[in-house]
Amino acid sequence: MHSCCAAECANERSTSFKKLTSGGGVLFVQQNFAYSPVSDYTSYRYREVQKNGKLPKTTKRSSKWMTDLCEGGMEDLWSIAVVLLQVWFSVMIGFIMIPAMFGLSLGVTSVYIQILVKILEWATLRIERGHRERPTLPVPAPLPFGLIQREGGSMEQEMGELRRYRTQSISRGEFSLSDSFYFYIKGLESIVDDQVTQRFSSEELVSWNLLTRTNHNFHYISLRLTIIWGLGVIIRYCVLFPLRITLAIIGLTWLVIGTTLVGFLPNHRLKNWLSELVHLMCYRICARGLSATIQYHNKENKPQKGGICVANHTSPIDIVILANDGCYAMVGQSHGGLMGVIQRSMVRSCPHVWFERSEMRDRNAVTSRLRAHVAAKTNLPILIFPEGTCINNTSVMMFKKGSFEIGGTIYPVAIKYDPRFGDAFWNSAKYNMVNYLLRMMTSWAIVVNVWYLPPMTRREGEDAAQFANRVKSAIAHQGGLLDMAWDGSLKRAKVKEEFKEQQQKMYSSMVMGKKGRNSQEPHTESTRRQ
């Protein structure tokens, strides 16, 4: 009797297990007791292994069911990923690339910039209110032109000011002990606030632009401002950054492929037209990859073929900014690696001027090649940055005179970036090219104004250095930049002895007076000839 009951219970239990496994994990109620199929299945599996030494068939069927479920889930994930990629590339090609290739704009970037302006204005007001509510917070002071406010007078004027309350006049050419204070003041000013080296660091902001890299002088204000900053990080790194990377890769790839294919064509008008078209398309795609908003002013003064375009230099993307509105022949040193591949493909379709490292030291060879390029009036205008290094968007430093010895017409261009949306300055001493581009692609945007100035030529009796200074002053005035006479090569080199000697000669000529200056001029001229 007992054995029959036990067999019947075992049979019912087996039937219950089959229902459980086939039911996909539904709880089975037996004698008003609910139990989990996982625990019941585990105990059943353990007894079957003890009894028969192998897994039951139901276990094999359950394992197969789990395998099918995992495979089906992976297929669904892959399907979703493919659909998302299709949508991503469709939006990018249809709404960004194609309009960019033809120089069109759907107005999305303009709306984006307007929203950014509103957010940054609100953040500025919130920070100002926070400083009023919490006076203990340090207030960052904008320092666009340094700690010290300089009058900008000459050595003779400043020394005359020091002698104003004395009987001795600087015009009489007499020495005064008070003159030494002028050199003391200049030395202390250089130590406290060097006018040169501060041009090689990022520009100071008036208010925080919600970028972590620029929050050195700003502190916690409110929760809402912190939330806005967090949302900005997500948008910049999770949405804008992948989009910009994709556009940059597509733009550079199309530049290499397009210029290589055009290079196989014979020299003809069609080749030149296709080359300019490919260059414009690629640079416009790359500009969209930076969310660049560019305003071009005075387009009637755009550089023409056979001319030389000179501009102030803030960033390597200056080339993209200018080439977005017209084609130029680039001048530079030949490189290897990826940059070398791009240079070799570009020169096949367009007469760019690349120099080897050994040729760069031969000034006459460089000048002769540039003159030959300018002499052909069908060649694209040469794009040159006479400063020779990147300056931080606040100043224009000394122009090298070599670009102005070539001859021909000079087309000055002033470039001014808006630092609120991103710092375009490349501090090459602190960041390599990859890090710099990553910083650009994770900024809010690149907003820049470009002014085409009227063409300029050398005047009669004007040497190359004077012509370079005249062009530099025009660019600085138009762009609202500080006009500086210092050489940008001081970024990596020491001050030349010539600058020290120049200051000494100026002071000695003032001390010796007019008579001394007249007697010193022949000696100075003979020394210069030597």
mmCIF file of C-alpha atoms in Angstrom, residues 144-318:
data_model
loop_
_atom_site.group_PDB
_atom_site.id
_atom_site.type_symbol
_atom_site.label_atom_id
_atom_site.label_comp_id
_atom_site.label_asym_id
_atom_site.label_seq_id
_atom_site.Cartn_x
_atom_site.Cartn_y
_atom_site.Cartn_z
ATOM 1 C CA PRO A 144 42.594 90.321 -21.493
ATOM 2 C CA PHE A 145 45.797 92.361 -21.673
ATOM 3 C CA GLY A 146 47.585 91.425 -18.467
ATOM 4 C CA LEU A 147 47.891 92.541 -14.871
ATOM 5 C CA ILE A 148 49.585 95.862 -15.599
ATOM 6 C CA GLN A 149 47.964 98.666 -17.551
ATOM 7 C CA ARG A 150 50.691 100.113 -19.709
ATOM 8 C CA GLU A 151 50.529 103.523 -21.324
ATOM 9 C CA GLY A 152 52.370 102.371 -24.412
ATOM 10 C CA GLY A 153 54.665 105.393 -24.691
ATOM 11 C CA SER A 154 58.193 105.406 -26.066
ATOM 12 C CA MET A 155 61.354 105.327 -23.957
ATOM 13 C CA GLU A 156 61.917 109.058 -24.479
ATOM 14 C CA GLN A 157 58.367 109.935 -23.421
ATOM 15 C CA GLU A 158 58.464 107.830 -20.256
ATOM 16 C CA MET A 159 61.869 109.153 -19.231
ATOM 17 C CA GLY A 160 60.639 112.674 -19.863
ATOM 18 C CA GLU A 161 57.783 111.953 -17.462
ATOM 19 C CA LEU A 162 60.286 110.851 -14.807
ATOM 20 C CA ARG A 163 62.281 114.089 -15.286
ATOM 21 C CA ARG A 164 59.224 116.309 -15.284
ATOM 22 C CA TYR A 165 59.811 117.645 -11.749
ATOM 23 C CA ARG A 166 63.547 118.083 -12.249
ATOM 24 C CA THR A 167 65.513 120.827 -13.929
ATOM 25 C CA GLN A 168 67.120 118.379 -16.344
ATOM 26 C CA SER A 169 65.282 117.758 -19.608
ATOM 27 C CA ILE A 170 65.654 114.696 -21.786
ATOM 28 C CA SER A 171 65.878 116.920 -24.857
ATOM 29 C CA ARG A 172 69.076 118.530 -23.520
ATOM 30 C CA GLY A 173 70.864 115.198 -23.687
ATOM 31 C CA GLU A 174 72.103 115.048 -20.109
ATOM 32 C CA PHE A 175 72.367 111.997 -17.883
ATOM 33 C CA SER A 176 70.137 111.756 -14.815
ATOM 34 C CA LEU A 177 70.251 109.148 -12.093
ATOM 35 C CA SER A 178 66.462 108.960 -12.182
ATOM 36 C CA ASP A 179 66.721 107.373 -15.646
ATOM 37 C CA SER A 180 67.634 104.121 -13.943
ATOM 38 C CA PHE A 181 64.097 103.926 -12.525
ATOM 39 C CA TYR A 182 62.796 103.459 -16.051
ATOM 40 C CA PHE A 183 64.830 100.271 -16.445
ATOM 41 C CA TYR A 184 63.893 99.110 -12.924
ATOM 42 C CA ILE A 185 60.210 99.550 -13.733
ATOM 43 C CA LYS A 186 60.484 97.719 -17.051
ATOM 44 C CA GLY A 187 62.363 94.864 -15.409
ATOM 45 C CA LEU A 188 59.784 94.451 -12.638
ATOM 46 C CA GLU A 189 56.931 94.651 -15.151
ATOM 47 C CA SER A 190 58.521 91.866 -17.172
ATOM 48 C CA ILE A 191 58.836 89.690 -14.063
ATOM 49 C CA VAL A 192 55.278 90.296 -12.834
ATOM 50 C CA ASP A 193 53.466 90.402 -16.159
ATOM 51 C CA ASP A 194 55.518 89.474 -19.199
ATOM 52 C CA GLN A 195 53.842 90.782 -22.339
ATOM 53 C CA VAL A 196 55.353 88.071 -24.516
ATOM 54 C CA THR A 197 54.977 84.761 -22.687
ATOM 55 C CA GLN A 198 51.372 85.442 -21.690
ATOM 56 C CA ARG A 199 50.494 85.446 -25.412
ATOM 57 C CA PHE A 200 51.325 81.734 -25.466
ATOM 58 C CA SER A 201 48.710 80.729 -22.864
ATOM 59 C CA SER A 202 44.931 80.536 -23.160
ATOM 60 C CA GLU A 203 42.912 83.725 -23.173
ATOM 61 C CA GLU A 204 41.212 84.680 -19.893
ATOM 62 C CA LEU A 205 37.404 84.477 -19.875
ATOM 63 C CA VAL A 206 35.096 87.116 -18.427
ATOM 64 C CA SER A 207 32.681 84.447 -17.193
ATOM 65 C CA TRP A 208 32.641 80.670 -17.037
ATOM 66 C CA ASN A 209 31.528 78.956 -20.252
ATOM 67 C CA LEU A 210 30.508 75.691 -18.500
ATOM 68 C CA LEU A 211 33.638 73.837 -19.631
ATOM 69 C CA THR A 212 35.626 71.990 -16.969
ATOM 70 C CA ARG A 213 38.922 73.048 -18.553
ATOM 71 C CA THR A 214 38.131 76.738 -17.886
ATOM 72 C CA ASN A 215 36.720 76.611 -14.357
ATOM 73 C CA HIS A 216 39.978 77.423 -12.546
ATOM 74 C CA ASN A 217 38.654 80.714 -11.170
ATOM 75 C CA PHE A 218 35.025 79.669 -10.692
ATOM 76 C CA HIS A 219 33.386 77.823 -7.790
ATOM 77 C CA TYR A 220 30.185 75.969 -6.912
ATOM 78 C CA ILE A 221 27.203 78.322 -7.092
ATOM 79 C CA SER A 222 23.939 76.368 -7.251
ATOM 80 C CA LEU A 223 22.458 72.952 -7.964
ATOM 81 C CA ARG A 224 20.738 74.088 -11.160
ATOM 82 C CA LEU A 225 24.005 75.390 -12.585
ATOM 83 C CA THR A 226 25.662 72.072 -11.725
ATOM 84 C CA ILE A 227 22.846 70.138 -13.443
ATOM 85 C CA ILE A 228 23.202 72.290 -16.574
ATOM 86 C CA TRP A 229 26.938 71.614 -16.547
ATOM 87 C CA GLY A 230 26.324 67.848 -16.206
ATOM 88 C CA LEU A 231 23.871 67.838 -19.114
ATOM 89 C CA GLY A 232 26.422 69.755 -21.153
ATOM 90 C CA VAL A 233 29.068 67.110 -20.454
ATOM 91 C CA ILE A 234 26.693 64.362 -21.629
ATOM 92 C CA ILE A 235 25.771 66.262 -24.805
ATOM 93 C CA ARG A 236 29.362 67.186 -25.671
ATOM 94 C CA TYR A 237 30.926 63.781 -25.046
ATOM 95 C CA CYS A 238 28.073 61.380 -25.914
ATOM 96 C CA VAL A 239 26.407 63.181 -28.839
ATOM 97 C CA LEU A 240 28.634 65.875 -30.360
ATOM 98 C CA PHE A 241 31.980 64.114 -29.963
ATOM 99 C CA PRO A 242 31.027 60.885 -31.858
ATOM 100 C CA LEU A 243 29.342 62.980 -34.550
ATOM 101 C CA ARG A 244 32.381 65.221 -34.984
ATOM 102 C CA ILE A 245 34.815 62.303 -35.048
ATOM 103 C CA THR A 246 32.740 60.620 -37.752
ATOM 104 C CA LEU A 247 32.589 63.780 -39.864
ATOM 105 C CA ALA A 248 36.329 64.394 -39.495
ATOM 106 C CA ILE A 249 37.164 60.842 -40.590
ATOM 107 C CA ILE A 250 34.809 61.080 -43.563
ATOM 108 C CA GLY A 251 36.173 64.497 -44.558
ATOM 109 C CA LEU A 252 39.831 63.445 -44.439
ATOM 110 C CA THR A 253 39.123 60.126 -46.179
ATOM 111 C CA TRP A 254 37.258 61.873 -48.974
ATOM 112 C CA LEU A 255 40.099 64.421 -49.253
ATOM 113 C CA VAL A 256 42.704 61.676 -49.751
ATOM 114 C CA ILE A 257 40.580 59.602 -52.146
ATOM 115 C CA GLY A 258 39.201 62.556 -54.109
ATOM 116 C CA THR A 259 42.507 64.368 -54.622
ATOM 117 C CA THR A 260 44.238 61.106 -55.547
ATOM 118 C CA LEU A 261 41.650 60.332 -58.230
ATOM 119 C CA VAL A 262 41.735 63.890 -59.590
ATOM 120 C CA GLY A 263 45.528 63.677 -59.721
ATOM 121 C CA PHE A 264 45.349 61.044 -62.471
ATOM 122 C CA LEU A 265 43.632 63.490 -64.829
ATOM 123 C CA PRO A 266 45.732 65.484 -67.329
ATOM 124 C CA ASN A 267 46.433 69.131 -66.557
ATOM 125 C CA HIS A 268 43.387 70.959 -67.798
ATOM 126 C CA ARG A 269 40.706 73.357 -66.619
ATOM 127 C CA LEU A 270 38.537 70.373 -65.696
ATOM 128 C CA LYS A 271 41.226 69.046 -63.361
ATOM 129 C CA ASN A 272 41.611 72.421 -61.659
ATOM 130 C CA TRP A 273 37.849 72.762 -61.275
ATOM 131 C CA LEU A 274 37.449 69.266 -59.823
ATOM 132 C CA SER A 275 40.401 69.823 -57.493
ATOM 133 C CA GLU A 276 38.891 73.020 -56.100
ATOM 134 C CA LEU A 277 35.516 71.290 -55.752
ATOM 135 C CA VAL A 278 36.993 68.356 -53.815
ATOM 136 C CA HIS A 279 38.985 70.651 -51.525
ATOM 137 C CA LEU A 280 35.958 72.828 -50.786
ATOM 138 C CA MET A 281 33.740 69.829 -50.037
ATOM 139 C CA CYS A 282 36.255 68.235 -47.689
ATOM 140 C CA TYR A 283 37.036 71.413 -45.757
ATOM 141 C CA ARG A 284 33.347 72.202 -45.379
ATOM 142 C CA ILE A 285 32.677 68.722 -43.986
ATOM 143 C CA CYS A 286 35.568 69.154 -41.547
ATOM 144 C CA ALA A 287 34.215 72.575 -40.543
ATOM 145 C CA ARG A 288 30.842 70.985 -39.759
ATOM 146 C CA GLY A 289 32.770 68.437 -37.727
ATOM 147 C CA LEU A 290 33.830 71.319 -35.455
ATOM 148 C CA SER A 291 30.345 72.877 -35.321
ATOM 149 C CA ALA A 292 32.006 75.926 -36.848
ATOM 150 C CA THR A 293 29.970 79.085 -37.288
ATOM 151 C CA ILE A 294 31.951 81.419 -39.544
ATOM 152 C CA GLN A 295 31.090 84.975 -40.521
ATOM 153 C CA TYR A 296 32.983 86.274 -43.563
ATOM 154 C CA HIS A 297 33.136 90.048 -43.969
ATOM 155 C CA ASN A 298 34.052 92.136 -47.042
ATOM 156 C CA LYS A 299 34.044 89.234 -49.496
ATOM 157 C CA GLU A 300 34.830 91.618 -52.324
ATOM 158 C CA ASN A 301 38.418 91.622 -50.997
ATOM 159 C CA LYS A 302 38.873 87.839 -51.169
ATOM 160 C CA PRO A 303 42.364 86.721 -52.265
ATOM 161 C CA GLN A 304 42.718 86.219 -56.000
ATOM 162 C CA LYS A 305 44.843 83.791 -57.998
ATOM 163 C CA GLY A 306 48.478 84.728 -58.255
ATOM 164 C CA GLY A 307 48.381 86.590 -54.938
ATOM 165 C CA ILE A 308 49.567 85.946 -51.383
ATOM 166 C CA CYS A 309 47.119 85.656 -48.499
ATOM 167 C CA VAL A 310 48.609 86.497 -45.087
ATOM 168 C CA ALA A 311 46.695 86.091 -41.818
ATOM 169 C CA ASN A 312 47.245 86.068 -38.087
ATOM 170 C CA HIS A 313 47.735 82.576 -36.680
ATOM 171 C CA THR A 314 45.830 81.186 -33.694
ATOM 172 C CA SER A 315 45.261 77.535 -34.478
ATOM 173 C CA PRO A 316 45.938 74.797 -37.049
ATOM 174 C CA ILE A 317 42.242 74.954 -37.912
ATOM 175 C CA ASP A 318 42.832 78.435 -39.363
#
